Tab-separated table of C-alpha atoms in Angstrom:
chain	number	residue	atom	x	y	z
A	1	UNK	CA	53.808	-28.563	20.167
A	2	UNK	CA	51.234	-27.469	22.747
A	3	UNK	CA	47.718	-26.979	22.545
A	4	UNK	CA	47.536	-23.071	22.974
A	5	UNK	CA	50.511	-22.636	20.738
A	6	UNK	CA	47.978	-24.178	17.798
A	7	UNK	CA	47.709	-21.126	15.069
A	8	UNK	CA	44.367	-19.866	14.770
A	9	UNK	CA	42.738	-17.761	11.823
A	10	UNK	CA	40.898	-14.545	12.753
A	11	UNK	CA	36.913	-14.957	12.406
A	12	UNK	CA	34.902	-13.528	10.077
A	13	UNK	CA	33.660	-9.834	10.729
A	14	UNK	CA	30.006	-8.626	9.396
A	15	UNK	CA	30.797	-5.147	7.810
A	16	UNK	CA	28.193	-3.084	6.391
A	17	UNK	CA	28.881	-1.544	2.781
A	18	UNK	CA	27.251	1.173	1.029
A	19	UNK	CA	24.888	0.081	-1.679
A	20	UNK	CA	25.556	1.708	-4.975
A	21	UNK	CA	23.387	4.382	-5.874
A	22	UNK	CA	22.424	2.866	-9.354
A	23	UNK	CA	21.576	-0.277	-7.706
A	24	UNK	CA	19.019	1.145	-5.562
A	25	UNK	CA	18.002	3.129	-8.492
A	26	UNK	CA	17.470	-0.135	-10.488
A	27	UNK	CA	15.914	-1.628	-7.625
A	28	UNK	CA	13.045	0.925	-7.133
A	29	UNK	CA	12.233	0.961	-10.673
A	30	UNK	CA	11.852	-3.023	-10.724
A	31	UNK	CA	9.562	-2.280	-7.244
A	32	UNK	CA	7.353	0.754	-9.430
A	33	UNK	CA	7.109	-1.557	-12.515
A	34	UNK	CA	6.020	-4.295	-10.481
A	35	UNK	CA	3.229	-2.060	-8.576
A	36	UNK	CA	1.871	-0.540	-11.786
A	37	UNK	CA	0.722	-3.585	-13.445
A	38	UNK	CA	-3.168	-3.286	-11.714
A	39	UNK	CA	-3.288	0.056	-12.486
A	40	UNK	CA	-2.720	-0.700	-16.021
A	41	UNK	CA	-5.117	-3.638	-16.176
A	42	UNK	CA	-7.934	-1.633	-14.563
A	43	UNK	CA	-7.623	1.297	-16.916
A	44	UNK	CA	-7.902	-0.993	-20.079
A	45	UNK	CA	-10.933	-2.850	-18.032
A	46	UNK	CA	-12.186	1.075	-18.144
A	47	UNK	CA	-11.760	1.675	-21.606
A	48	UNK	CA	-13.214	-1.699	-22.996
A	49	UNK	CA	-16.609	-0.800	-20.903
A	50	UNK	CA	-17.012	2.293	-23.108
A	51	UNK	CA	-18.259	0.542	-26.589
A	52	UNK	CA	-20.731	-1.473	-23.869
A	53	UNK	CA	-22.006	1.770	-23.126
A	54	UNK	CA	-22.804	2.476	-26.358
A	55	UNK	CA	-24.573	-0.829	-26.523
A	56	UNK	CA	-27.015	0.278	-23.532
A	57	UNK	CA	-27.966	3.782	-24.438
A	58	UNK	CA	-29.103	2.388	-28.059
A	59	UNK	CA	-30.448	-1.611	-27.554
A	60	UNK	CA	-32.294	-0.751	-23.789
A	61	UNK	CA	-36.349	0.537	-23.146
A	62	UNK	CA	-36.874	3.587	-21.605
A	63	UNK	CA	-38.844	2.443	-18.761
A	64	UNK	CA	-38.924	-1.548	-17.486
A	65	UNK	CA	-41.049	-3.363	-14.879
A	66	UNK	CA	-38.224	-4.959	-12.547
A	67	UNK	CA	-39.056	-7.756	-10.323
A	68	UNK	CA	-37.266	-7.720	-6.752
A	69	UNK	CA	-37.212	-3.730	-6.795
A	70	UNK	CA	-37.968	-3.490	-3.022
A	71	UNK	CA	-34.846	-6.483	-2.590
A	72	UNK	CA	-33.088	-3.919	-4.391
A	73	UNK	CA	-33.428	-0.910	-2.681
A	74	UNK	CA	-33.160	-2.067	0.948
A	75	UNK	CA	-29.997	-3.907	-0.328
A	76	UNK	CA	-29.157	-0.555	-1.311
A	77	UNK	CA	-29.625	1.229	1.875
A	78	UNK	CA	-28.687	-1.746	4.195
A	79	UNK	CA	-25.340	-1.639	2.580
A	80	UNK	CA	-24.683	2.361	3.072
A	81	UNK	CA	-25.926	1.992	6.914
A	82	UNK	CA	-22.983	-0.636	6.977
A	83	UNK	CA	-20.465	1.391	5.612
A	84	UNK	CA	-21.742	4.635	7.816
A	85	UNK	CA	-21.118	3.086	11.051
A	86	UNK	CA	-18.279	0.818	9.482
A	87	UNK	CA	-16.680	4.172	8.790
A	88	UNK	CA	-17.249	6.009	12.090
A	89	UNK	CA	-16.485	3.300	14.557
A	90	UNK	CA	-12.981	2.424	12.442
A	91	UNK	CA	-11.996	6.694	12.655
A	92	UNK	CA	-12.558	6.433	16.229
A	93	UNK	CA	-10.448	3.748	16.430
A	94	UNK	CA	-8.114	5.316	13.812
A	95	UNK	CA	-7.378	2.008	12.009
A	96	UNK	CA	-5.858	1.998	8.794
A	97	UNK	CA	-9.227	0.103	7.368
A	98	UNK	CA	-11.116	3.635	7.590
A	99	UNK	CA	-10.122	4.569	4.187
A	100	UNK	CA	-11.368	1.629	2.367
A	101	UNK	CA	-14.575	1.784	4.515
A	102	UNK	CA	-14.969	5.579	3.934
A	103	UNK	CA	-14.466	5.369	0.120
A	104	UNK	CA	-16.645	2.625	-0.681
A	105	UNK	CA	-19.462	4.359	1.272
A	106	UNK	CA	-19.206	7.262	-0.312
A	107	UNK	CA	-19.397	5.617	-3.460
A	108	UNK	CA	-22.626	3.769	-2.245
A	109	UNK	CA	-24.262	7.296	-1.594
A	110	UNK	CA	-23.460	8.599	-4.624
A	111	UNK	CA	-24.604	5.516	-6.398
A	112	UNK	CA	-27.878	6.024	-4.197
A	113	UNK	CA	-28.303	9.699	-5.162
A	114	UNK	CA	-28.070	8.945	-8.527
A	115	UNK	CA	-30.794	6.541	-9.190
A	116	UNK	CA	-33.005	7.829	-6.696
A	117	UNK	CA	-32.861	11.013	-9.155
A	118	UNK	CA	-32.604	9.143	-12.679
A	119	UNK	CA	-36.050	6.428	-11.495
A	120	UNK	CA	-38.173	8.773	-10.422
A	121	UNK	CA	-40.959	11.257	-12.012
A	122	UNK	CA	-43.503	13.958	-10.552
A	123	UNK	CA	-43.114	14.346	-6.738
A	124	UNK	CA	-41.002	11.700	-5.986
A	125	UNK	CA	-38.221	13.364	-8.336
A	126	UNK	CA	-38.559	16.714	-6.355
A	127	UNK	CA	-37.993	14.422	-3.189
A	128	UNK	CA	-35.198	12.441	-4.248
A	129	UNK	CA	-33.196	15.893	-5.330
A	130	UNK	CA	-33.974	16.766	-2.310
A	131	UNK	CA	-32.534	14.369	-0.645
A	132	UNK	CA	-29.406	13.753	-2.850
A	133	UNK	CA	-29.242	17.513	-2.285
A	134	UNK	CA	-29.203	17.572	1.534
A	135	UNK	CA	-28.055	13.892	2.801
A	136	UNK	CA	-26.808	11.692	-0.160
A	137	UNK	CA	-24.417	13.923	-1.495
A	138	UNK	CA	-23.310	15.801	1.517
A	139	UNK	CA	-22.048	12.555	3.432
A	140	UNK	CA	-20.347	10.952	0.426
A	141	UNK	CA	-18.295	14.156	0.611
A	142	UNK	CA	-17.708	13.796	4.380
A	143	UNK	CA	-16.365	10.371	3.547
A	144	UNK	CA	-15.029	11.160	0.587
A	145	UNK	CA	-12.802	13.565	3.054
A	146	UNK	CA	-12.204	11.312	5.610
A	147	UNK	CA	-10.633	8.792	3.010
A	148	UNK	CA	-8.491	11.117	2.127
A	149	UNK	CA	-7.265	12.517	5.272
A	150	UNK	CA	-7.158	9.181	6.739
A	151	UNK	CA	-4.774	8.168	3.539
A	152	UNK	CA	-2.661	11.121	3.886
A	153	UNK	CA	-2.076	10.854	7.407
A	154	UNK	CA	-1.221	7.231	6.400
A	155	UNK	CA	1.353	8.297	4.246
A	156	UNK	CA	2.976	10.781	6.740
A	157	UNK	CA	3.373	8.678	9.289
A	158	UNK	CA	4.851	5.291	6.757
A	159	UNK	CA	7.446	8.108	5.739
A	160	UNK	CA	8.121	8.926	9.493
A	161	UNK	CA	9.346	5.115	10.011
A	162	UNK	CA	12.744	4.103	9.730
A	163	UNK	CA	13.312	1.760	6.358
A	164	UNK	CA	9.988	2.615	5.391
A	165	UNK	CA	10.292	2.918	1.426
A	166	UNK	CA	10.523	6.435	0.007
A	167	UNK	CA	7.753	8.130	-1.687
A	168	UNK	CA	7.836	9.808	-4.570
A	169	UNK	CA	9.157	13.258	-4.708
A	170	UNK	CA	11.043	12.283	-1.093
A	171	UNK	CA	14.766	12.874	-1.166
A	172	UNK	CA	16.659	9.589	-0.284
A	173	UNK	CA	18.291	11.128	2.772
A	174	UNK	CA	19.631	7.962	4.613
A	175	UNK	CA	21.371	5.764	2.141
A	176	UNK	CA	20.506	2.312	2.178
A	177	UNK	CA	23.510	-0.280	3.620
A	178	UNK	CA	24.146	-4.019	2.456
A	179	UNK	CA	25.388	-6.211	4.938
A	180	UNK	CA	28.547	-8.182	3.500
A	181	UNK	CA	30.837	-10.858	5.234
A	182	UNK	CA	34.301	-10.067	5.029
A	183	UNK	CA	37.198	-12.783	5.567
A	184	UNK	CA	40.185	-11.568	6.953
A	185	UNK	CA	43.058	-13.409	5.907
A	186	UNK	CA	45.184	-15.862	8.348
A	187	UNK	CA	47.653	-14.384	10.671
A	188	UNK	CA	51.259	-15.536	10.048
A	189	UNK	CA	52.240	-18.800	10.791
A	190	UNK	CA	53.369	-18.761	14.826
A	191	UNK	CA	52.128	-19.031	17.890
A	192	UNK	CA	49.235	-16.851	19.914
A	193	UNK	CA	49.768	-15.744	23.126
A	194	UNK	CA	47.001	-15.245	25.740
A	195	UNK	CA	46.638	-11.400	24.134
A	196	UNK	CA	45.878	-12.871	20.917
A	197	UNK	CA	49.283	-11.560	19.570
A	198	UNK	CA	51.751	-13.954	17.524
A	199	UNK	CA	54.473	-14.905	18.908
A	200	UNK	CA	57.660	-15.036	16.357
A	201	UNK	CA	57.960	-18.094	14.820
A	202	UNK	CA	61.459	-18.862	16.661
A	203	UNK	CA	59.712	-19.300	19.636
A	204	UNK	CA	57.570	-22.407	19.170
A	205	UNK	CA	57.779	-25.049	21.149
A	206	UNK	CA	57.854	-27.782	18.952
């Protein structure tokens, strides 16, 4: 028997198949349940700091002579300067770091209005409503808006990308595909010809 007449099996062929519908289903609920645990831990965190409240409004003095209050304050106000031009030079640039930068300062400002207002008495009250009035509180909600924005336009454009993972609310409108290998079983016994055909099995040379 020659060398080409040598029968041959075909090869193995990569086919895609359809994933069942309740297996993605499954799977996407294993993702959310996965994804939710922070949340969950942070909201407990949240409610435990409530009875501590209680604590402070009842064992704390009214009024208290605090070393390092200058420390404090230009700590303060270094750290919003930071986040302001943090937060404008990364929207110029449009990276996806904006909306942590723009959040946190906002927070900062607000944090800044508010004991500016609450630690101060006389004149310097009227000036520190005045200025939570026209700067503080304005540009925390100018970042608070840019966060935003920035996070929505983040979430456009991750839903615009092709396998990107489906928000909610988002019909699934190209169905996910599992790639299986398929064997095909062996041709019948005989002999290939250069086409790749079998020849009968009466014609082997032997």
């Amino acid at each position: 028997m020659s060398v080409g007449d040598v029968s041959v099996p075909h090869l193995a062929e990569v086919i895609e198949l359809p994933v069942p519908r309740e297996e993605r289903e499954v799977s996407r609920a294993r993702a959310r349940a996965g994804r939710r645990w922070p949340a969950y831990a942070l909201i407990v965190c949240g409610v435990a700091l409530i009875p501590w409240l209680v604590v402070l409004a009842v064992a704390l003095p009214a009024a208290e002579n605090t070393p390092h209050w200058m420390a404090a304050w230009v700590g303060l106000d270094t750290m919003e300067a930071a986040g302001l031009i943090g937060t404008g030079v990364l929207t110029l640039r449009r990276h996806p770091l904006r909306v942590v930068a723009a959040a946190a300062t906002s927070m900062l400002l607000v944090v800044d209005a508010w004991f500016d207002v609450s630690t101060s008495t006389g004149g310097d009250l009227v000036v520190a409503l005045v200025m939570a009035a026209t700067a503080e509180l304005p540009l925390a909600a100018v970042c608070a808006l840019l966060a935003v924005r920035a996070a929505a336009a983040g979430n456009r454009a991750a839903g615009a990308v092709p396998g990107a993972p489906a928000t909610a609310g988002t019909p699934d409108t190209v169905p996910a595909a599992r790639t299986a290998t398929v064997s095909r079983l062996p041709a019948p016994v005989g002999t290939f010809s250069e086409r790749g055909t079998a020849a009968p099995a009466s014609d082997r040379t032997v």
